[in-house]
Amino acid sequence: MFLLPTSLFALSLLLLACNGFSFFYIYLPGYLKSSPEPIKLLPENLSSDKTVAKLVSSVMYAVKEENPPGVLKTHLSLVKKPNFSMVPIGKASVFKPKQARLSRQILRTLGLGTKPKGFFSSKVKTFFRNSKCKSRFFMTWISPIESLSDRELLAIESVFKSHPKACLVIVSNSLDSKKGSVVLKPFSDMGFKLIAVHPDFDYIFKNTYAETWFNRLKKGNINPGEVSLGQNLSNLLRLALLYKYGGVYLDTDVLVLKSINRLRNVISAQSINPETKNWSRLNNAVLIFDQKHPLLFKFIQEFALTFDGNRWGHNGPYLVSRVVERVTGRPGLNFTVLPPSAFYPVDWTRIRSLFQGPQNETHSNWLKLKLGQIQRQSYAIHLWNRQSKQVKVQEGSIIHHIISDCCIFCNSLKSKF
């Protein structure tokens, strides 16, 4: 070897060294063409490896953003798995025993295996086929049935008050039960079309980015974080339901004030920048989209690739805001951002003011003006339950008038509410 030229000797050493290491990458082939614009999943300036380690539990791969194809349905029917190119950026920090415990905990929380395979798809398909729905509404309730209050029931009433020929699917473990049937029976007795059905996450998430994310969650490879897993699953579930079926999604603390049948492919701003007059944040409490809409695809993709279970709102309102800001102006998406007055006429910081009755003549005049404004401009109103659930409805308040306008079982409801 010493007789070889110096450069050849160096090359030999390099080849020997490389033989002792293994370099790898994972590539899942798929149906999307890479866009020249990358998703920014990680901070632009990482100061140390420690920063990367903190991100590993929620973001395992650096992924290039991809544009959904023009005819998304055709491609989805041909490919069973979602596609994305993934390059490892660190080692998982979850050890197998902890992983197994986490997996069992998640499976218990999800209530998986309590219904036969195909139950969800069959029940929903039969419901839509037999009901001849003029419009489709979806709600989710991933909480015990005991937590269901008159507010949530009023939200259901408001749907049918404005859309008597609509169909409502409530995706819920607890409401798809004997107790749940009793709770919802008054609506069925009135001839309204609604069902509660236990979610089949595997079926709902199939052929989307959510499928891979959910499989990793079930195996304990994703840390659900400190934020309620039910809340984050609801964020994903609403997107996947609309992607699969199309229609209207409503949070259970949203009261519908008038028909929204004419709205199509819309999301609403929650707040406006007073200087630029552009929206500063969107919200996902009300979503209206066609089946297989490409923006929903983008939302689901963002959820799966940037999930963080420790940051409230990151997988919900902040998610839709990030994506819309990034894709605005791109051709082929065809959606509209409505002003806050459409669904969020009052911000969460001021929602309590709508529960107050008139204090004096000046306040009474303001209440009348605000009520009139909401009735003219708003399709629905978000009650922001986290801030208002314990607030009593005072007589003569704006909410008091709204209850009268959107209730069906009004006499019993007013006293309870």
GROMACS .gro file of N, CA, C and O in nm, residues 57-59 213 217 222-225 229 232-233 302-310 314-315 322:
model
   96
   57SER      N    1  -3.998   1.379   1.895
   57SER     CA    2  -4.119   1.307   1.933
   57SER      C    3  -4.238   1.348   1.851
   57SER      O    4  -4.331   1.271   1.834
   58SER      N    5  -4.240   1.471   1.799
   58SER     CA    6  -4.356   1.516   1.723
   58SER      C    7  -4.330   1.528   1.574
   58SER      O    8  -4.419   1.513   1.495
   59VAL      N    9  -4.206   1.556   1.535
   59VAL     CA   10  -4.172   1.568   1.393
   59VAL      C   11  -4.054   1.478   1.365
   59VAL      O   12  -3.940   1.512   1.394
  213TRP      N   13  -5.001   0.846   1.029
  213TRP     CA   14  -4.989   0.910   1.160
  213TRP      C   15  -5.063   0.830   1.266
  213TRP      O   16  -5.012   0.805   1.377
  217LEU      N   17  -4.943   0.634   1.606
  217LEU     CA   18  -5.001   0.667   1.736
  217LEU      C   19  -5.043   0.542   1.810
  217LEU      O   20  -5.015   0.525   1.930
  222ILE      N   21  -4.590   0.784   1.874
  222ILE     CA   22  -4.616   0.928   1.880
  222ILE      C   23  -4.663   0.962   2.020
  222ILE      O   24  -4.754   0.898   2.073
  223ASN      N   25  -4.599   1.058   2.080
  223ASN     CA   26  -4.639   1.103   2.213
  223ASN      C   27  -4.761   1.194   2.200
  223ASN      O   28  -4.754   1.298   2.136
  224PRO      N   29  -4.877   1.156   2.258
  224PRO     CA   30  -4.997   1.239   2.244
  224PRO      C   31  -4.985   1.375   2.311
  224PRO      O   32  -5.062   1.466   2.280
  225GLY      N   33  -4.890   1.389   2.404
  225GLY     CA   34  -4.865   1.518   2.465
  225GLY      C   35  -4.960   1.551   2.580
  225GLY      O   36  -5.041   1.469   2.624
  229LEU      N   37  -5.594   1.423   2.409
  229LEU     CA   38  -5.589   1.346   2.286
  229LEU      C   39  -5.722   1.354   2.213
  229LEU      O   40  -5.728   1.360   2.090
  232ASN      N   41  -5.736   1.673   2.009
  232ASN     CA   42  -5.655   1.668   1.887
  232ASN      C   43  -5.712   1.571   1.786
  232ASN      O   44  -5.705   1.595   1.665
  233LEU      N   45  -5.769   1.460   1.833
  233LEU     CA   46  -5.834   1.368   1.739
  233LEU      C   47  -5.955   1.432   1.674
  233LEU      O   48  -5.983   1.409   1.557
  302GLU      N   49  -5.068   1.855   0.686
  302GLU     CA   50  -5.000   1.938   0.786
  302GLU      C   51  -5.014   1.879   0.925
  302GLU      O   52  -4.919   1.878   1.004
  303PHE      N   53  -5.133   1.828   0.957
  303PHE     CA   54  -5.155   1.766   1.088
  303PHE      C   55  -5.059   1.649   1.108
  303PHE      O   56  -4.993   1.638   1.212
  304ALA      N   57  -5.052   1.562   1.009
  304ALA     CA   58  -4.970   1.440   1.023
  304ALA      C   59  -4.821   1.470   1.032
  304ALA      O   60  -4.748   1.401   1.103
  305LEU      N   61  -4.777   1.573   0.962
  305LEU     CA   62  -4.634   1.599   0.953
  305LEU      C   63  -4.582   1.695   1.060
  305LEU      O   64  -4.462   1.699   1.086
  306THR      N   65  -4.670   1.771   1.122
  306THR     CA   66  -4.624   1.871   1.220
  306THR      C   67  -4.693   1.855   1.355
  306THR      O   68  -4.692   1.948   1.435
  307PHE      N   69  -4.753   1.739   1.382
  307PHE     CA   70  -4.829   1.721   1.506
  307PHE      C   71  -4.746   1.753   1.629
  307PHE      O   72  -4.631   1.711   1.643
  308ASP      N   73  -4.805   1.829   1.719
  308ASP     CA   74  -4.744   1.861   1.847
  308ASP      C   75  -4.853   1.856   1.953
  308ASP      O   76  -4.942   1.942   1.957
  309GLY      N   77  -4.848   1.754   2.038
  309GLY     CA   78  -4.951   1.736   2.138
  309GLY      C   79  -4.935   1.819   2.263
  309GLY      O   80  -5.013   1.805   2.357
  310ASN      N   81  -4.834   1.905   2.266
  310ASN     CA   82  -4.809   1.987   2.385
  310ASN      C   83  -4.844   2.134   2.366
  310ASN      O   84  -4.828   2.212   2.459
  314HIS      N   85  -5.216   2.426   1.819
  314HIS     CA   86  -5.120   2.402   1.711
  314HIS      C   87  -5.178   2.311   1.603
  314HIS      O   88  -5.149   2.330   1.484
  315ASN      N   89  -5.258   2.214   1.642
  315ASN     CA   90  -5.315   2.118   1.548
  315ASN      C   91  -5.457   2.155   1.504
  315ASN      O   92  -5.522   2.075   1.437
  322ARG      N   93  -5.185   2.839   0.929
  322ARG     CA   94  -5.055   2.819   0.865
  322ARG      C   95  -5.071   2.776   0.719
  322ARG      O   96  -5.006   2.829   0.629
   0.00000   0.00000   0.00000
